[in-house]
């Protein structure tokens, strides 16, 4: 039996809602023993700083560039993550072997071989006195892959407990993506379209709260069919997978003429229709859809998915944690990186052959 490694995963996703921390005991292959997890929500100042960082990052042309305020933001972001780990370990003492640090994606343009996740891995390793694996997307992009999604190999490890195949894991974060695990464990994965990002930004603009709490706005609204059809005509949806998105890939899409509630309802429809449309690219009809990520907390998103898809479940229906799953995945990927195991595959990122990734920073 391979030795189990105790890994801590840190995820700050495209939703800009906070830092997820999760503990995992794993061999980086078939054995997954899930531990406790915590979320550290961003305050208004932190979220505003990250929104500004996304704007500053638009002019990045090389990975090492940090225009505007990005040097300061990267330092601040790293400090926030260090403090999150310290608070977590103060409550859940564990002898951690390695930390998997995602960082904050500020630009993702794989067609230009460009992906940037802010986060100073060496600084974190020194501050915590622990090995840190970071920058896990870059090697895939350098080898011609999309650099996303990276969670599919962890989904396959979790799927060992699910008898229904093919099973589709749907992660609804800032962007939505799916992982299809076939009958023999084969993997297909790709981004499907917007997740919560557009809806969160819309809600914050109209309510000063960065999400549509309990789907209340969308529930009161009416879908603007013409706006949705215009959105779904985007070139991305006709493009064969694997494919991936930047958080701001659809920033040019405007629903400015709609009421706050109708806009929310229309954005929910865009998210769920995008997910449902992804099934057009699948060779076999999925037997179960497992919904993960923050989007599953929105009742209107879940109702809309239930109308469009067959056998929709939540992560919790299989005793998974749909909020901690990506952080757990980053812990799992850190262990795989240490062992030189592949993180990405032709069916998940379009890379020519399976490749490992990540940079190891030692304290």
Coordinates of C-alpha atoms in Angstrom, one line a residue:
X1 CA 0.0 0.0 0.0
X2 CA 1.3 3.5 -0.9
X3 CA 2.0 5.7 2.0
X4 CA -0.8 8.2 2.8
X5 CA 0.2 11.9 2.7
X6 CA -1.6 14.5 4.8
X7 CA -2.3 17.4 2.5
X8 CA -4.0 20.7 3.0
X9 CA -5.8 22.2 -0.1
X10 CA -6.4 26.0 -0.5
X11 CA -8.9 27.2 -3.1
X12 CA -9.8 30.8 -3.9
X13 CA -12.1 30.4 -6.9
X14 CA -13.5 32.5 -9.7
X15 CA -16.6 33.5 -7.6
X16 CA -14.4 35.7 -5.4
X17 CA -16.3 34.7 -2.3
X18 CA -13.5 33.5 -0.1
X19 CA -10.9 30.9 0.7
X20 CA -11.8 27.2 1.1
X21 CA -9.4 25.1 3.2
X22 CA -9.7 21.3 3.3
X23 CA -7.6 18.5 4.8
X24 CA -7.1 15.2 3.0
X25 CA -5.3 12.0 3.7
X26 CA -4.4 10.4 0.3
X27 CA -1.9 8.4 -1.7
X28 CA -2.7 10.7 -4.7
X29 CA -4.3 7.8 -6.5
X30 CA -7.1 5.5 -5.2
X31 CA -7.1 6.2 -1.5
X32 CA -9.0 9.3 -0.3
X33 CA -9.8 10.0 3.3
X34 CA -11.5 13.3 3.6
X35 CA -10.9 15.4 6.7
X36 CA -12.4 18.7 8.0
X37 CA -12.8 21.8 6.0
X38 CA -13.5 25.5 6.5
X39 CA -14.4 28.6 4.5
X40 CA -13.0 32.0 5.2
X41 CA -15.3 34.5 3.4
X42 CA -13.8 37.6 1.9
X43 CA -14.9 41.0 3.3
X44 CA -15.9 43.9 1.1
X45 CA -12.4 45.3 1.0
X46 CA -10.8 42.0 -0.1
X47 CA -13.5 41.4 -2.8
X48 CA -13.1 44.9 -4.2
X49 CA -9.3 44.5 -4.3
X50 CA -9.7 41.3 -6.3
X51 CA -12.2 42.8 -8.7
X52 CA -9.7 45.6 -9.4
X53 CA -7.0 43.0 -9.8
X54 CA -9.0 41.4 -12.6
X55 CA -9.2 44.7 -14.4
X56 CA -5.4 45.3 -14.0
X57 CA -4.7 41.8 -15.3
X58 CA -6.4 42.4 -18.6
X59 CA -3.2 43.9 -20.1
X60 CA -0.9 41.0 -19.0
X61 CA 0.9 39.5 -22.0
X62 CA 3.6 37.4 -20.1
X63 CA 3.1 35.3 -17.0
X64 CA 5.6 37.2 -14.9
X65 CA 4.0 40.6 -15.5
X66 CA 2.2 42.3 -12.6
X67 CA 0.8 45.6 -13.9
X68 CA -1.1 48.1 -11.9
X69 CA -1.7 47.1 -8.3
X70 CA -1.0 43.3 -8.8
X71 CA 2.3 43.2 -6.9
X72 CA 0.5 44.5 -3.8
X73 CA -2.6 42.3 -4.4
X74 CA -0.4 39.1 -4.7
X75 CA 1.3 39.9 -1.4
X76 CA -2.0 40.6 0.3
X77 CA -3.7 37.4 -1.2
X78 CA -0.8 35.3 0.0
X79 CA -1.1 36.7 3.5
X80 CA -4.8 36.0 3.6
X81 CA -4.2 32.4 2.7
X82 CA -1.4 32.0 5.3
X83 CA -3.8 33.4 8.0
X84 CA -6.5 31.0 6.8
X85 CA -4.2 28.0 7.2
X86 CA -3.1 29.2 10.7
X87 CA -6.7 29.6 11.8
X88 CA -7.6 26.2 10.4
X89 CA -4.8 24.4 12.1
X90 CA -5.5 26.2 15.4
X91 CA -8.9 24.4 15.3
X92 CA -8.0 21.2 13.5
X93 CA -4.5 20.3 14.6
X94 CA -2.9 18.1 12.1
X95 CA 0.7 17.2 11.1
X96 CA 0.5 18.5 7.5
X97 CA 3.0 17.1 4.9
X98 CA 2.2 19.5 2.1
X99 CA 0.0 22.4 1.1
X100 CA -1.7 22.6 -2.3
X101 CA -2.1 26.3 -3.1
X102 CA -4.3 27.3 -6.0
X103 CA -4.0 31.1 -5.8
X104 CA -6.3 33.5 -7.5
X105 CA -6.8 33.3 -11.3
X106 CA -6.7 36.8 -12.7
X107 CA -6.3 35.9 -16.4
X108 CA -6.8 32.7 -18.3
X109 CA -6.1 32.7 -22.1
X110 CA -4.9 29.2 -23.0
X111 CA -5.1 30.0 -26.7
X112 CA -2.2 32.4 -26.0
X113 CA -0.5 29.9 -23.7
X114 CA -1.2 32.3 -20.8
X115 CA -2.7 31.6 -17.4
X116 CA -1.9 33.6 -14.2
X117 CA -2.8 32.6 -10.7
X118 CA -1.7 35.2 -8.1
X119 CA 0.0 33.6 -5.1
X120 CA 3.5 33.6 -3.7
X121 CA 4.3 29.9 -3.0
X122 CA 7.7 30.5 -1.6
X123 CA 6.5 33.2 0.7
X124 CA 3.8 30.9 2.0
X125 CA 6.2 28.0 2.5
X126 CA 8.5 30.2 4.6
X127 CA 5.6 31.7 6.6
X128 CA 4.1 28.3 7.4
X129 CA 7.2 26.2 7.6
X130 CA 5.6 23.7 5.2
X131 CA 6.2 22.5 1.7
X132 CA 3.8 24.2 -0.8
X133 CA 2.9 23.1 -4.3
X134 CA 1.5 25.9 -6.4
X135 CA 1.1 27.1 -10.0
X136 CA -0.4 23.8 -11.0
X137 CA -2.0 25.0 -14.3
X138 CA 1.0 26.4 -16.1
X139 CA 2.7 23.2 -17.2
X140 CA -0.4 22.0 -18.9
X141 CA -0.8 25.3 -20.8
X142 CA 2.9 25.2 -21.7
X143 CA 2.2 21.8 -23.3
X144 CA -0.7 23.0 -25.4
X145 CA -3.5 22.2 -22.9
X146 CA -6.3 24.4 -21.7
X147 CA -5.0 24.5 -18.2
X148 CA -8.5 23.7 -16.9
X149 CA -10.3 21.9 -15.5
X150 CA -7.8 20.2 -13.1
X151 CA -10.3 18.6 -10.7
X152 CA -11.4 15.7 -12.9
X153 CA -8.7 13.3 -11.7
X154 CA -10.0 13.8 -8.2
X155 CA -13.6 13.4 -9.3
X156 CA -12.6 10.0 -10.7
X157 CA -11.2 9.0 -7.3
X158 CA -14.5 10.0 -5.6
X159 CA -16.5 8.3 -8.3
X160 CA -15.2 4.9 -7.1
X161 CA -18.1 5.0 -4.6
X162 CA -20.8 5.6 -7.2
X163 CA -22.2 2.6 -9.1
X164 CA -24.1 4.6 -11.7
X165 CA -22.0 5.3 -14.9
X166 CA -21.5 7.5 -16.7
X167 CA -21.6 9.9 -13.8
X168 CA -21.2 13.6 -14.4
X169 CA -19.8 16.0 -11.7
X170 CA -20.9 19.5 -12.3
X171 CA -19.0 22.2 -10.6
X172 CA -20.8 25.6 -10.5
X173 CA -18.3 28.2 -9.3
X174 CA -17.6 31.4 -11.1
X175 CA -17.4 29.3 -14.2
X176 CA -19.2 26.0 -14.6
X177 CA -17.5 22.9 -15.7
X178 CA -18.2 19.2 -15.9
X179 CA -16.3 15.9 -15.4
X180 CA -17.7 12.8 -17.1
X181 CA -16.4 9.5 -15.6
X182 CA -17.2 6.7 -17.9
X183 CA -17.9 3.0 -17.2
X184 CA -14.2 2.1 -17.3
X185 CA -13.1 5.3 -15.5
X186 CA -12.3 7.2 -18.8
X187 CA -12.4 11.0 -18.3
X188 CA -13.9 13.8 -20.4
X189 CA -14.0 17.3 -18.9
X190 CA -14.5 20.9 -20.0
X191 CA -15.9 24.3 -19.0
X192 CA -19.6 24.6 -20.0
X193 CA -20.1 28.3 -19.6
X194 CA -20.9 30.8 -16.9
X195 CA -21.4 29.7 -13.3
X196 CA -22.1 32.2 -10.6
X197 CA -19.8 35.0 -11.7
X198 CA -22.3 36.9 -13.9
X199 CA -25.1 36.4 -11.5
X200 CA -23.0 37.4 -8.5
X201 CA -21.8 40.6 -10.2
X202 CA -25.4 41.4 -11.2
X203 CA -26.7 40.9 -7.7
X204 CA -24.0 43.0 -6.2
X205 CA -24.7 45.8 -8.6
X206 CA -28.4 45.9 -7.7
X207 CA -28.4 44.8 -4.0
X208 CA -24.9 45.4 -2.7
X209 CA -24.8 41.7 -1.8
X210 CA -22.4 39.7 -4.0
X211 CA -24.9 36.9 -4.7
X212 CA -28.6 36.2 -5.2
X213 CA -29.4 34.9 -1.8
X214 CA -31.6 31.8 -2.0
X215 CA -32.3 32.6 -5.6
X216 CA -34.8 35.2 -4.4
X217 CA -34.2 37.7 -7.3
X218 CA -34.4 35.0 -9.9
X219 CA -37.5 33.5 -8.4
X220 CA -39.3 36.8 -8.7
X221 CA -38.1 37.4 -12.3
X222 CA -39.1 36.3 -15.8
X223 CA -36.5 34.9 -18.2
X224 CA -35.9 37.2 -21.2
X225 CA -35.8 34.5 -23.9
X226 CA -34.3 36.9 -26.5
X227 CA -31.4 37.8 -24.2
X228 CA -30.7 34.2 -23.4
X229 CA -30.8 33.1 -27.1
X230 CA -28.4 35.9 -27.9
X231 CA -26.0 34.7 -25.3
X232 CA -26.2 31.1 -26.3
X233 CA -25.3 32.1 -29.9
X234 CA -21.7 32.8 -28.7
X235 CA -19.0 31.0 -30.6
X236 CA -17.8 29.2 -27.4
X237 CA -20.9 27.0 -27.2
X238 CA -20.4 25.6 -30.8
X239 CA -16.7 24.8 -30.0
X240 CA -15.9 21.2 -29.4
X241 CA -14.4 20.3 -26.0
X242 CA -12.0 20.2 -24.3
X243 CA -12.4 24.0 -23.8
X244 CA -12.0 26.4 -20.9
X245 CA -13.0 29.9 -19.9
X246 CA -11.7 33.0 -18.1
X247 CA -14.0 34.5 -15.4
X248 CA -14.5 37.5 -17.7
X249 CA -14.9 35.6 -21.0
X250 CA -18.5 36.8 -21.2
X251 CA -18.0 40.3 -19.7
X252 CA -19.2 41.8 -22.9
X253 CA -22.7 40.2 -22.6
X254 CA -25.1 42.9 -21.6
X255 CA -28.6 42.6 -20.0
X256 CA -28.5 46.3 -18.9
X257 CA -32.1 46.9 -20.1
X258 CA -33.6 44.2 -17.8
X259 CA -35.0 44.7 -14.3
X260 CA -32.9 43.3 -11.5
X261 CA -35.2 40.3 -11.0
X262 CA -35.6 39.5 -14.7
X263 CA -31.8 39.9 -15.2
X264 CA -31.2 37.3 -12.4
X265 CA -33.7 34.9 -13.9
X266 CA -32.1 35.2 -17.3
X267 CA -28.6 34.6 -15.9
X268 CA -29.8 31.5 -14.1
X269 CA -31.2 30.3 -17.4
X270 CA -27.9 31.0 -19.2
X271 CA -26.0 29.0 -16.6
X272 CA -28.3 26.0 -16.6
X273 CA -28.9 25.9 -20.3
X274 CA -25.1 26.0 -20.8
X275 CA -24.7 23.0 -18.6
X276 CA -27.5 21.1 -20.3
X277 CA -26.2 21.9 -23.7
X278 CA -22.9 20.3 -22.7
X279 CA -24.6 16.9 -23.0
X280 CA -24.6 17.3 -26.8
X281 CA -20.9 16.6 -26.8
X282 CA -21.2 13.3 -24.7
X283 CA -21.1 10.0 -26.5
X284 CA -23.3 8.3 -23.8
X285 CA -26.2 9.6 -21.8
X286 CA -25.2 10.3 -18.2
X287 CA -27.0 8.2 -15.6
X288 CA -26.6 10.7 -12.8
X289 CA -25.5 14.4 -12.5
X290 CA -23.8 15.3 -9.3
X291 CA -24.0 19.1 -8.6
X292 CA -21.1 20.7 -6.7
X293 CA -19.9 24.2 -5.9
X294 CA -21.6 27.3 -4.7
X295 CA -24.3 27.2 -7.4
X296 CA -26.0 24.2 -5.8
X297 CA -27.1 26.5 -3.0
X298 CA -29.2 28.5 -5.3
X299 CA -32.7 26.8 -5.4
X300 CA -33.5 28.4 -8.8
X301 CA -30.4 26.9 -10.4
X302 CA -31.2 23.5 -9.0
X303 CA -34.9 23.7 -10.1
X304 CA -33.8 24.7 -13.6
X305 CA -31.3 21.9 -13.8
X306 CA -33.8 19.4 -12.6
X307 CA -36.1 20.4 -15.5
X308 CA -33.3 20.0 -18.1
X309 CA -31.4 17.0 -16.9
X310 CA -32.0 13.4 -15.9
X311 CA -31.4 12.3 -12.3
X312 CA -29.9 15.4 -10.7
X313 CA -28.3 14.9 -7.3
X314 CA -26.2 17.1 -5.0
X315 CA -22.7 16.2 -3.8
X316 CA -24.2 15.6 -0.3
X317 CA -26.5 12.9 -1.7
X318 CA -23.2 10.8 -2.0
X319 CA -21.8 12.0 1.3
X320 CA -19.4 14.4 -0.5
X321 CA -18.9 18.0 0.5
X322 CA -19.8 20.2 -2.5
X323 CA -18.2 23.3 -0.9
X324 CA -14.9 21.7 0.0
X325 CA -14.5 19.5 -3.1
X326 CA -12.2 21.9 -5.0
X327 CA -10.0 22.5 -2.0
X328 CA -9.8 18.8 -1.4
X329 CA -8.9 18.4 -5.1
X330 CA -6.0 20.8 -4.7
X331 CA -4.7 18.8 -1.7
X332 CA -5.0 15.6 -3.9
X333 CA -3.2 17.3 -6.8
X334 CA -0.4 18.5 -4.6
X335 CA 0.3 14.9 -3.6
X336 CA 0.2 13.8 -7.3
X337 CA 2.6 16.6 -8.1
X338 CA 5.0 15.4 -5.4
X339 CA 4.9 11.9 -7.0
X340 CA 5.3 13.2 -10.5
X341 CA 1.9 11.8 -11.4
X342 CA -0.2 13.3 -14.2
X343 CA -2.6 16.1 -13.3
X344 CA -4.2 16.6 -16.7
X345 CA -5.1 14.4 -19.6
X346 CA -6.0 14.6 -23.3
X347 CA -9.7 14.2 -22.5
X348 CA -9.7 16.9 -19.8
X349 CA -7.6 19.7 -21.1
X350 CA -6.7 18.6 -24.7
X351 CA -3.0 18.3 -23.8
X352 CA -1.3 15.9 -26.2
X353 CA -0.4 13.4 -23.5
X354 CA -0.8 13.2 -19.7
X355 CA 1.4 15.7 -17.9
X356 CA 2.2 16.5 -14.3
X357 CA 2.5 20.0 -13.0
X358 CA 3.0 22.3 -10.1
X359 CA 6.0 24.1 -8.5
X360 CA 7.3 22.9 -5.1
X361 CA 8.4 25.5 -2.6
X362 CA 10.3 24.2 0.4
X363 CA 10.5 26.2 3.7

